[in-house]
CSV table of C-alpha atoms and ligand atoms in Angstrom, one decimal:
chain,number,residue,atom,x,y,z
A,287,MET,CA,34.2,14.5,14.9
A,288,ASN,CA,33.2,11.3,16.1
A,289,ASP,CA,35.5,8.8,14.5
A,290,ILE,CA,32.8,5.8,15.7
A,291,ARG,CA,30.1,5.3,13.2
A,292,MET,CA,27.0,3.9,14.5
A,293,PRO,CA,25.7,1.3,11.9
A,294,PRO,CA,21.9,2.4,10.9
A,295,ARG,CA,19.4,1.0,12.7
A,296,HIS,CA,15.8,1.0,12.3
A,297,VAL,CA,13.4,3.3,14.0
A,298,ALA,CA,11.5,2.6,16.2
A,299,MET,CA,8.2,0.4,16.3
A,300,ASP,CA,6.6,2.1,18.9
A,301,GLN,CA,3.0,2.6,17.3
A,302,PHE,CA,2.3,-1.3,19.5
A,303,GLY,CA,2.7,-1.4,22.9
A,304,CYS,CA,4.7,-3.2,25.5
A,305,ARG,CA,3.3,-4.9,28.6
A,306,GLU,CA,4.5,-7.7,30.9
A,307,GLY,CA,7.8,-7.5,28.6
A,308,GLU,CA,5.3,-8.6,25.2
A,309,LEU,CA,4.2,-6.6,22.4
A,310,VAL,CA,0.7,-5.7,22.6
A,311,VAL,CA,-1.2,-5.8,19.5
A,312,GLY,CA,-5.1,-5.1,19.5
A,313,GLY,CA,-4.9,-4.4,22.9
A,314,GLU,CA,-4.0,-8.1,23.8
A,315,LYS,CA,0.0,-9.6,25.0
A,316,LEU,CA,1.0,-11.7,22.3
A,317,THR,CA,1.0,-15.1,23.8
A,318,THR,CA,-2.7,-14.0,24.7
A,319,LEU,CA,-3.6,-13.3,20.9
A,320,ALA,CA,-2.0,-16.2,19.3
A,321,ALA,CA,-3.7,-18.2,22.3
A,322,ARG,CA,-6.9,-17.0,20.6
A,323,VAL,CA,-5.9,-16.9,17.2
A,324,GLY,CA,-4.7,-21.0,17.8
A,325,GLN,CA,-2.3,-21.5,15.6
A,326,SER,CA,0.7,-19.8,14.0
A,327,PRO,CA,1.7,-18.5,11.4
A,328,PHE,CA,-0.7,-15.3,11.5
A,329,TYR,CA,-0.9,-11.7,10.3
A,330,ALA,CA,-2.6,-9.6,13.1
A,331,TYR,CA,-3.9,-6.1,12.1
A,332,ASP,CA,-4.3,-3.6,14.5
A,333,ARG,CA,-7.9,-1.8,14.4
A,334,GLY,CA,-7.1,0.9,16.9
A,335,LEU,CA,-3.3,2.1,14.9
A,336,LEU,CA,-5.9,1.7,11.3
A,337,ARG,CA,-8.1,4.4,13.2
A,338,ALA,CA,-5.1,6.3,14.1
A,339,ARG,CA,-3.2,6.7,10.8
A,340,VAL,CA,-7.4,8.1,9.0
A,341,ALA,CA,-7.6,10.8,11.9
A,342,GLU,CA,-3.1,11.7,11.4
A,343,LEU,CA,-3.6,11.8,8.0
A,344,ARG,CA,-7.1,13.9,8.3
A,345,ALA,CA,-5.2,16.1,10.9
A,346,ALA,CA,-2.0,16.6,8.7
A,347,LEU,CA,-3.9,17.2,5.2
A,348,PRO,CA,-6.5,19.9,4.1
A,349,ARG,CA,-10.0,18.7,4.8
A,350,ALA,CA,-11.2,19.5,1.1
A,351,ILE,CA,-8.5,16.8,0.4
A,352,GLN,CA,-10.4,13.2,0.1
A,353,LEU,CA,-8.5,10.0,0.9
A,354,HIS,CA,-8.6,6.5,-0.9
A,355,TYR,CA,-8.1,3.7,0.0
A,356,ALA,CA,-5.7,1.4,-2.4
A,357,MET,CA,-6.9,-2.0,-1.4
A,358,LYS,CA,-4.4,-3.9,-2.9
A,359,ALA,CA,-1.9,-3.2,0.1
A,360,ASN,CA,-4.3,-5.1,2.2
A,361,PRO,CA,-7.6,-7.1,0.7
A,362,MET,CA,-8.4,-8.7,3.9
A,363,PRO,CA,-12.4,-8.5,3.7
A,364,ALA,CA,-12.7,-7.4,7.4
A,365,LEU,CA,-9.9,-4.6,6.9
A,366,VAL,CA,-11.6,-3.4,3.9
A,367,SER,CA,-15.0,-3.3,6.1
A,368,LEU,CA,-13.5,-0.9,8.7
A,369,MET,CA,-11.3,1.1,6.3
A,370,ALA,CA,-14.3,1.7,3.9
A,371,GLY,CA,-16.0,3.5,7.4
A,372,LEU,CA,-12.8,5.3,7.8
A,373,VAL,CA,-12.0,6.5,3.9
A,374,ASP,CA,-13.8,9.0,1.5
A,375,GLY,CA,-13.6,6.3,-1.3
A,376,ILE,CA,-11.5,2.2,-1.9
A,377,ASP,CA,-9.4,1.9,-5.4
A,378,VAL,CA,-9.9,-1.4,-6.8
A,379,ALA,CA,-7.5,-2.8,-9.4
A,380,SER,CA,-9.7,-6.0,-10.1
A,381,ALA,CA,-13.2,-7.3,-10.6
A,382,GLY,CA,-12.7,-9.6,-7.3
A,383,GLU,CA,-11.5,-6.3,-5.5
A,384,LEU,CA,-14.4,-4.6,-6.9
A,385,LYS,CA,-16.4,-7.7,-4.9
A,386,VAL,CA,-14.3,-7.3,-1.7
A,387,ALA,CA,-15.4,-3.5,-2.0
A,388,LEU,CA,-18.7,-3.7,-2.4
A,389,ASP,CA,-18.9,-6.2,0.1
A,390,ALA,CA,-17.9,-4.4,2.6
A,391,GLY,CA,-20.3,-1.4,2.1
A,392,ALA,CA,-18.7,1.1,0.2
A,393,ASP,CA,-20.6,3.6,-1.6
A,394,PRO,CA,-20.0,2.5,-5.2
A,395,ALA,CA,-20.0,6.2,-6.4
A,396,GLU,CA,-16.7,6.6,-4.9
A,397,ILE,CA,-15.2,3.7,-5.5
A,398,SER,CA,-12.6,3.8,-8.7
A,399,PHE,CA,-11.2,1.2,-10.5
A,400,ALA,CA,-7.5,1.0,-12.1
A,401,GLY,CA,-5.1,-1.4,-13.7
A,402,PRO,CA,-4.2,-2.7,-16.9
A,403,GLY,CA,-5.3,-5.5,-18.9
A,404,LYS,CA,-9.2,-4.9,-17.6
A,405,ARG,CA,-11.1,-7.3,-19.2
A,406,ASP,CA,-14.1,-7.0,-21.2
A,407,ALA,CA,-16.5,-9.0,-18.8
A,408,GLU,CA,-14.7,-6.5,-16.1
A,409,LEU,CA,-15.5,-4.1,-17.5
A,410,ARG,CA,-19.0,-4.7,-17.9
A,411,GLN,CA,-18.8,-5.4,-14.3
A,412,ALA,CA,-17.5,-2.1,-13.1
A,413,VAL,CA,-20.4,-0.5,-15.2
A,414,ALA,CA,-23.2,-2.4,-13.5
A,415,SER,CA,-21.9,-1.5,-10.6
A,416,ARG,CA,-21.7,2.1,-11.3
A,417,VAL,CA,-18.1,2.7,-10.1
A,418,LEU,CA,-15.2,5.0,-11.9
A,419,VAL,CA,-13.1,3.7,-14.4
A,420,ASN,CA,-9.8,4.6,-14.6
A,421,VAL,CA,-9.1,4.0,-18.0
A,422,GLU,CA,-5.8,2.7,-18.8
A,423,SER,CA,-5.6,2.1,-22.2
A,424,MET,CA,-7.5,3.1,-25.6
A,425,ARG,CA,-9.4,-0.2,-26.0
A,426,GLU,CA,-11.1,0.0,-22.9
A,427,LEU,CA,-13.5,3.3,-23.9
A,428,PRO,CA,-15.1,1.2,-27.0
A,429,ALA,CA,-15.5,-2.0,-24.9
A,430,LEU,CA,-17.1,0.6,-21.9
A,431,ALA,CA,-19.6,2.2,-24.5
A,432,SER,CA,-20.7,-1.3,-25.2
A,433,ALA,CA,-21.4,-1.9,-21.7
A,434,ALA,CA,-23.0,1.1,-21.2
A,435,GLN,CA,-25.1,0.6,-24.2
A,436,GLU,CA,-26.3,-2.8,-23.5
A,437,LEU,CA,-27.2,-2.1,-19.7
A,438,GLY,CA,-28.4,0.7,-20.2
A,439,LEU,CA,-26.1,2.7,-17.5
A,440,PRO,CA,-23.6,5.4,-17.7
A,441,ALA,CA,-20.1,4.7,-18.3
A,442,ARG,CA,-17.8,6.9,-15.6
A,443,VAL,CA,-14.5,7.2,-17.1
A,444,ALA,CA,-11.3,8.8,-15.7
A,445,LEU,CA,-8.1,8.9,-18.1
A,446,ARG,CA,-5.4,7.6,-16.0
A,447,VAL,CA,-2.6,9.5,-17.9
A,448,ASN,CA,1.0,8.5,-17.8
A,449,PRO,CA,3.0,11.3,-17.2
A,450,ASP,CA,6.6,12.6,-19.1
A,451,PHE,CA,7.6,13.0,-15.3
A,452,GLU,CA,8.6,10.4,-13.0
A,453,LEU,CA,8.2,10.5,-8.7
A,454,LYS,CA,12.1,11.1,-8.0
A,455,GLY,CA,13.0,9.0,-4.9
A,456,SER,CA,9.9,6.1,-5.6
A,457,GLY,CA,10.2,2.8,-4.6
A,458,MET,CA,8.9,1.7,-7.5
A,459,LYS,CA,8.3,4.0,-10.6
A,460,MET,CA,5.0,3.5,-12.7
A,461,GLY,CA,5.0,6.9,-14.6
A,462,GLY,CA,6.9,8.3,-17.2
A,463,GLY,CA,8.7,6.8,-19.6
A,464,PRO,CA,7.3,4.0,-21.5
A,465,LYS,CA,4.4,1.8,-19.3
A,466,GLN,CA,2.0,-0.5,-19.7
A,467,PHE,CA,0.1,1.9,-17.0
A,468,GLY,CA,-2.1,4.6,-17.9
A,469,ILE,CA,-2.4,6.8,-21.3
A,470,ASP,CA,1.2,8.5,-22.6
A,471,VAL,CA,0.0,12.3,-22.1
A,472,GLU,CA,0.6,12.8,-25.6
A,473,GLN,CA,-2.4,10.5,-26.4
A,474,ILE,CA,-4.8,12.3,-24.1
A,475,PRO,CA,-6.3,14.5,-26.6
A,476,ALA,CA,-7.1,11.4,-28.6
A,477,ALA,CA,-8.4,10.2,-26.0
A,478,LEU,CA,-10.5,13.1,-25.1
A,479,THR,CA,-12.0,13.0,-28.4
A,480,GLU,CA,-12.6,9.2,-28.2
A,481,VAL,CA,-14.7,9.9,-25.0
A,482,ARG,CA,-16.4,12.3,-26.5
A,483,ARG,CA,-17.7,10.2,-29.7
A,484,LEU,CA,-18.6,7.6,-27.6
A,485,GLY,CA,-20.7,9.7,-25.2
A,486,LEU,CA,-19.0,8.0,-22.0
A,487,ALA,CA,-19.2,9.9,-19.0
A,488,PHE,CA,-16.2,11.8,-18.4
A,489,GLU,CA,-15.3,13.0,-14.8
A,490,GLY,CA,-11.5,13.6,-14.9
A,491,PHE,CA,-8.2,12.3,-14.4
A,492,HIS,CA,-6.1,9.6,-12.7
A,493,LEU,CA,-2.2,10.0,-12.2
A,494,PHE,CA,-0.2,8.3,-10.1
A,495,ALA,CA,3.9,8.4,-10.5
A,496,GLY,CA,5.2,5.9,-7.9
A,497,SER,CA,5.1,4.1,-4.8
A,498,GLN,CA,6.9,3.9,-1.2
A,499,ASN,CA,8.3,7.3,-1.5
A,500,LEU,CA,9.7,8.5,2.0
A,501,ARG,CA,11.0,12.1,0.7
A,502,ALA,CA,8.0,14.7,1.2
A,503,ASP,CA,9.8,17.1,-1.2
A,504,SER,CA,9.7,14.5,-3.8
A,505,ILE,CA,6.3,13.9,-3.2
A,506,CYS,CA,5.3,17.4,-2.9
A,507,GLU,CA,7.0,18.0,-6.6
A,508,ALA,CA,5.4,15.6,-8.4
A,509,GLN,CA,1.8,16.3,-6.7
A,510,GLN,CA,2.5,20.3,-8.0
A,511,LYS,CA,3.3,18.6,-11.7
A,512,CYS,CA,-0.2,16.7,-11.7
A,513,TYR,CA,-1.5,19.3,-11.0
A,514,GLU,CA,-0.1,21.3,-13.5
A,515,LEU,CA,-0.2,18.4,-15.9
A,516,ALA,CA,-4.2,18.1,-15.4
A,517,LEU,CA,-4.7,21.8,-15.6
A,518,ARG,CA,-3.6,21.9,-19.1
A,519,LEU,CA,-5.8,18.6,-19.9
A,520,ALA,CA,-8.6,20.0,-18.9
A,521,ALA,CA,-9.1,22.8,-21.2
A,522,GLU,CA,-9.2,20.0,-24.0
A,523,ALA,CA,-12.0,17.8,-21.7
A,524,PRO,CA,-15.9,17.0,-23.1
A,525,ALA,CA,-17.0,18.3,-19.7
A,526,PRO,CA,-15.4,20.1,-16.3
A,527,LEU,CA,-13.3,18.2,-14.1
A,528,ARG,CA,-15.2,16.2,-11.2
A,529,PHE,CA,-12.5,14.4,-10.2
A,530,LEU,CA,-8.7,14.5,-10.0
A,531,ASN,CA,-7.0,12.3,-8.3
A,532,LEU,CA,-3.5,13.3,-7.2
A,533,GLY,CA,-1.7,9.9,-6.5
A,534,GLY,CA,-0.3,9.1,-3.7
A,535,GLY,CA,3.0,7.2,-3.2
A,536,PHE,CA,3.4,7.8,-0.1
A,537,GLY,CA,6.0,5.2,2.0
A,538,ILE,CA,7.0,3.5,5.2
A,539,PRO,CA,10.3,3.1,6.9
A,540,TYR,CA,11.1,-0.3,6.3
A,541,PHE,CA,15.2,-0.5,6.7
A,542,PRO,CA,17.8,0.4,9.0
A,543,GLY,CA,18.5,4.3,8.4
A,544,GLU,CA,15.2,4.8,7.1
A,545,SER,CA,12.6,7.7,8.6
A,546,ARG,CA,9.0,8.2,8.8
A,547,LEU,CA,7.7,10.6,6.3
A,548,ASP,CA,6.7,14.3,7.3
A,549,LEU,CA,3.3,15.0,6.3
A,550,THR,CA,3.5,18.8,7.2
A,551,PRO,CA,5.4,19.8,4.3
A,552,ILE,CA,2.6,17.6,2.4
A,553,GLY,CA,-0.5,18.9,3.7
A,554,ALA,CA,1.0,22.9,3.0
A,555,ASN,CA,1.5,22.1,-0.5
A,556,LEU,CA,-2.0,20.4,-0.9
A,557,GLU,CA,-3.6,23.4,0.7
A,558,SER,CA,-2.1,25.6,-2.0
A,559,LEU,CA,-3.2,23.7,-4.7
A,560,LEU,CA,-6.5,23.7,-3.2
A,561,GLU,CA,-6.6,27.2,-3.3
A,562,ARG,CA,-5.5,26.5,-7.0
A,563,ALA,CA,-8.2,24.4,-7.8
A,564,ARG,CA,-11.2,26.7,-6.5
A,565,LEU,CA,-10.4,28.8,-9.7
A,566,ASP,CA,-9.0,26.8,-12.1
A,567,LEU,CA,-11.3,23.4,-11.5
A,568,PRO,CA,-14.0,24.6,-9.3
A,569,GLN,CA,-16.2,21.7,-10.0
A,570,ALA,CA,-13.5,19.2,-9.1
A,571,ARG,CA,-12.9,17.0,-6.1
A,572,LEU,CA,-9.3,16.4,-5.3
A,573,VAL,CA,-8.3,13.2,-4.2
A,574,ILE,CA,-5.1,11.3,-2.8
A,575,GLU,CA,-4.9,7.1,-2.7
A,576,LEU,CA,-2.7,5.5,-0.4
A,577,GLY,CA,-2.1,1.8,0.5
A,578,ARG,CA,0.6,0.9,2.5
A,579,TYR,CA,0.5,4.1,4.1
A,580,PHE,CA,-2.7,3.2,5.7
A,581,VAL,CA,-1.7,-0.2,6.9
A,582,GLY,CA,1.6,-1.3,6.7
A,583,GLU,CA,2.6,0.1,10.0
A,584,ALA,CA,-0.7,-1.4,11.6
A,585,GLY,CA,0.2,-5.0,10.9
A,586,VAL,CA,3.0,-7.6,12.0
A,587,TYR,CA,3.1,-11.1,10.5
A,588,VAL,CA,3.9,-13.9,13.7
A,589,THR,CA,5.7,-17.2,13.5
A,590,ARG,CA,6.3,-19.8,16.5
A,591,ILE,CA,10.2,-20.7,16.5
A,592,VAL,CA,10.6,-24.8,15.7
A,593,ASP,CA,14.2,-25.2,16.0
A,594,ARG,CA,17.2,-23.3,16.7
A,595,LYS,CA,20.3,-24.4,15.2
A,596,VAL,CA,23.9,-22.8,15.6
A,597,SER,CA,26.5,-23.0,12.3
A,598,ARG,CA,30.0,-22.5,12.8
A,599,GLY,CA,29.1,-20.1,15.2
A,600,GLN,CA,26.1,-18.2,13.8
A,601,VAL,CA,22.4,-18.7,14.9
A,602,PHE,CA,19.4,-19.8,12.8
A,603,LEU,CA,16.0,-19.1,14.7
A,604,VAL,CA,14.0,-21.6,12.1
A,605,THR,CA,10.2,-20.3,11.8
A,606,ASP,CA,6.9,-22.2,10.6
A,607,GLY,CA,6.5,-19.6,7.9
A,608,GLY,CA,8.9,-17.8,5.8
A,609,LEU,CA,8.6,-16.3,2.1
A,610,ASN,CA,5.5,-18.7,1.6
A,611,HIS,CA,3.8,-15.8,3.7
A,612,HIS,CA,6.1,-13.2,3.9
A,613,LEU,CA,7.7,-12.4,0.4
A,614,ALA,CA,8.5,-8.8,0.4
A,615,ALA,CA,10.1,-9.1,4.0
A,616,SER,CA,12.4,-12.5,2.2
A,617,GLY,CA,13.7,-9.3,0.2
A,618,ASN,CA,12.0,-11.2,-2.6
A,619,PHE,CA,9.1,-8.5,-3.4
A,620,GLY,CA,11.4,-5.8,-5.8
A,621,GLN,CA,14.1,-5.8,-3.1
A,622,VAL,CA,17.4,-5.5,-5.0
A,623,LEU,CA,19.7,-5.5,-2.3
A,624,ARG,CA,18.0,-7.4,0.7
A,625,LYS,CA,18.1,-5.5,3.5
A,626,ASN,CA,16.3,-6.1,7.2
A,627,TYR,CA,12.9,-5.4,8.3
A,628,PRO,CA,11.9,-4.4,12.0
A,629,VAL,CA,12.0,-8.3,13.6
A,630,THR,CA,11.5,-9.0,17.3
A,631,ILE,CA,11.1,-11.6,19.7
A,632,GLY,CA,7.4,-10.9,20.3
A,633,ASN,CA,7.1,-12.4,23.7
A,634,LYS,CA,10.8,-11.2,25.0
A,635,VAL,CA,10.7,-7.9,23.9
A,636,GLY,CA,12.5,-6.4,27.0
A,637,SER,CA,14.4,-9.1,27.8
A,638,PRO,CA,17.9,-7.9,28.4
A,639,MET,CA,19.5,-11.2,27.3
A,640,ARG,CA,20.3,-10.3,23.0
A,641,GLU,CA,22.7,-12.3,20.7
A,642,VAL,CA,22.8,-11.5,17.0
A,643,ALA,CA,21.0,-14.4,15.2
A,644,SER,CA,19.3,-15.0,12.0
A,645,VAL,CA,15.7,-15.9,11.6
A,646,VAL,CA,14.7,-18.4,8.8
A,647,GLY,CA,11.4,-19.5,7.0
A,648,PRO,CA,11.5,-23.6,6.7
A,649,LEU,CA,11.6,-23.6,3.0
A,650,CYS,CA,14.2,-25.6,1.2
A,651,THR,CA,15.7,-22.3,-0.3
A,652,PRO,CA,18.7,-20.1,0.8
A,653,LEU,CA,16.0,-17.0,-0.3
A,654,ASP,CA,13.8,-17.5,2.9
A,655,ILE,CA,14.9,-15.6,5.3
A,656,LEU,CA,13.1,-13.1,7.2
A,657,ALA,CA,16.1,-11.4,9.5
A,658,ASP,CA,20.2,-11.6,8.5
A,659,ARG,CA,21.9,-11.3,11.4
A,660,MET,CA,19.8,-8.8,13.6
A,661,ASP,CA,20.4,-8.1,17.3
A,662,LEU,CA,17.5,-10.1,18.7
A,663,PRO,CA,16.5,-11.1,22.5
A,664,VAL,CA,17.8,-14.5,22.8
A,665,ALA,CA,15.1,-17.0,21.8
A,666,GLU,CA,13.9,-20.6,22.2
A,667,VAL,CA,12.1,-23.0,20.2
A,668,GLY,CA,8.1,-21.9,21.3
A,669,ASP,CA,8.9,-18.1,21.1
A,670,PHE,CA,7.3,-15.5,18.6
A,671,ALA,CA,9.4,-14.1,16.0
A,672,VAL,CA,7.4,-11.2,14.8
A,673,VAL,CA,8.0,-9.1,11.3
A,674,PHE,CA,6.9,-5.2,12.0
A,675,GLN,CA,5.8,-3.2,9.1
A,676,SER,CA,3.7,-6.1,8.0
A,677,GLY,CA,0.4,-4.5,7.3
A,678,ALA,CA,0.3,-4.1,3.8
A,679,TYR,CA,1.8,-6.6,0.7
A,680,GLY,CA,2.0,-9.4,3.1
A,681,ALA,CA,-0.3,-11.9,3.0
A,682,SER,CA,-2.2,-11.1,-0.5
A,683,ALA,CA,1.4,-10.5,-2.1
A,684,SER,CA,3.2,-14.1,-1.2
A,685,PRO,CA,3.2,-17.7,-3.3
A,686,ARG,CA,1.3,-19.6,-0.6
A,687,GLY,CA,1.3,-22.5,-2.4
A,688,PHE,CA,5.0,-22.3,-2.3
A,689,LEU,CA,6.3,-25.8,-1.0
A,690,GLY,CA,3.3,-27.0,1.1
A,691,HIS,CA,3.4,-25.8,4.0
A,692,PRO,CA,0.4,-24.8,6.4
A,693,GLU,CA,-1.4,-21.8,5.2
A,694,TYR,CA,-1.7,-18.6,7.3
A,695,LEU,CA,-4.5,-16.7,9.4
A,696,GLU,CA,-5.5,-13.2,9.3
A,697,VAL,CA,-7.0,-11.7,12.2
A,698,LEU,CA,-8.3,-7.9,12.8
A,699,VAL,CA,-7.6,-7.0,16.5
B,6,PLP,C1,-0.4,-0.2,-5.8
B,6,PLP,C2,-1.2,1.1,-6.2
B,6,PLP,C3,-1.7,2.2,-5.2
B,6,PLP,C4,-1.0,2.1,-4.0
B,6,PLP,O1,0.5,2.3,-3.5
B,6,PLP,P1,0.8,2.3,-1.6
B,6,PLP,O2,2.5,2.1,-2.4
B,6,PLP,O3,0.7,0.7,-1.2
B,6,PLP,O4,1.0,3.4,-1.5
B,6,PLP,C5,-2.2,3.2,-5.6
B,6,PLP,N1,-2.8,3.6,-6.8
B,6,PLP,C6,-2.4,2.9,-8.1
B,6,PLP,C7,-3.0,2.8,-9.1
B,6,PLP,C8,-1.8,1.9,-7.4
B,6,PLP,O5,-1.4,0.7,-8.4
């Protein structure tokens, strides 16, 4: 037995290369990329890594599984355009996202629109756009019917089911128990009766149990339960199922001690479900929808160090951006106990000179921390502090107006 316990570490951020001691993003050394962008802070998303991630999923999962990108993870228009060309469909959660997806050239037949509190105007936009609406409430059904009648177009619907189970080990639970999402499974028979009565174009079911899960066994179990549930509900549906969205929840490693998700058992599990679906639901296409798993690891948030202070022996590297641009890395986006995202000094990654330092943003609040006492290359004013795993829920999920600092830029490289 070894008595010396090593503290847990971050998984290696080896998706990016290193050249001449610098991080390489989109084929460029960080200092060259920063010069090209022309200002800091900025987010950079690596096209090659985005393509590689989709290819990796295609290789690990059965061919017949359709991959949808849940664009709330990263709605940057250029990135959505790239993703639209790589995946089988886009999931949007507002009319604003719907516009970006349509502008990106996504096929409306393969766009689905989920989310609670859809306004009548948004439902009308969805019908006019000919996209599939994942219905989250009984109220949406008559609103869709009147939009369909007025426009002379079918209202394509799938019912989002709030199941009677949860996705175990999820960072965020979005199904099971009382929820604002979906229609409780107990009410689905009544909803199906309404769908039939109103003459809506029923296509299938949408289930989404939770998010940010690193346990393949939990994901497989949730997929199986979702499949069983959909099969049971399909017996009462007004038409054969053409669409079954089994959700997603694939996580990425953010914190020390976490490791990357093993796709192999998930691929095998989906293969067995597909085999059953060929008999049970021969017309249904099986979809999984992923946000962060596609884009999270392909992005970095790059800040410049504007001050280096030592306070009572502790080194603080003060950067030009923080929680105003990257709420999640600061720990204030739903984390219970703050933990560090992986961070480095992007123009000194290979440096043998290291020290323990905290990276903090420029906001007047002690919550503005990007790295709390991390082992980092020794950094000076002008160097770049880089936050990895920043391609999802970064830019668009942060309070950019807070404290009135300059905006970030986003580049796809
Ligand atoms: C947020 C969300 C997703 C994406 O979740 P990730 O954790 O980014 O994969 C997928 N589907 C629905 C319905 C969502 O609300």
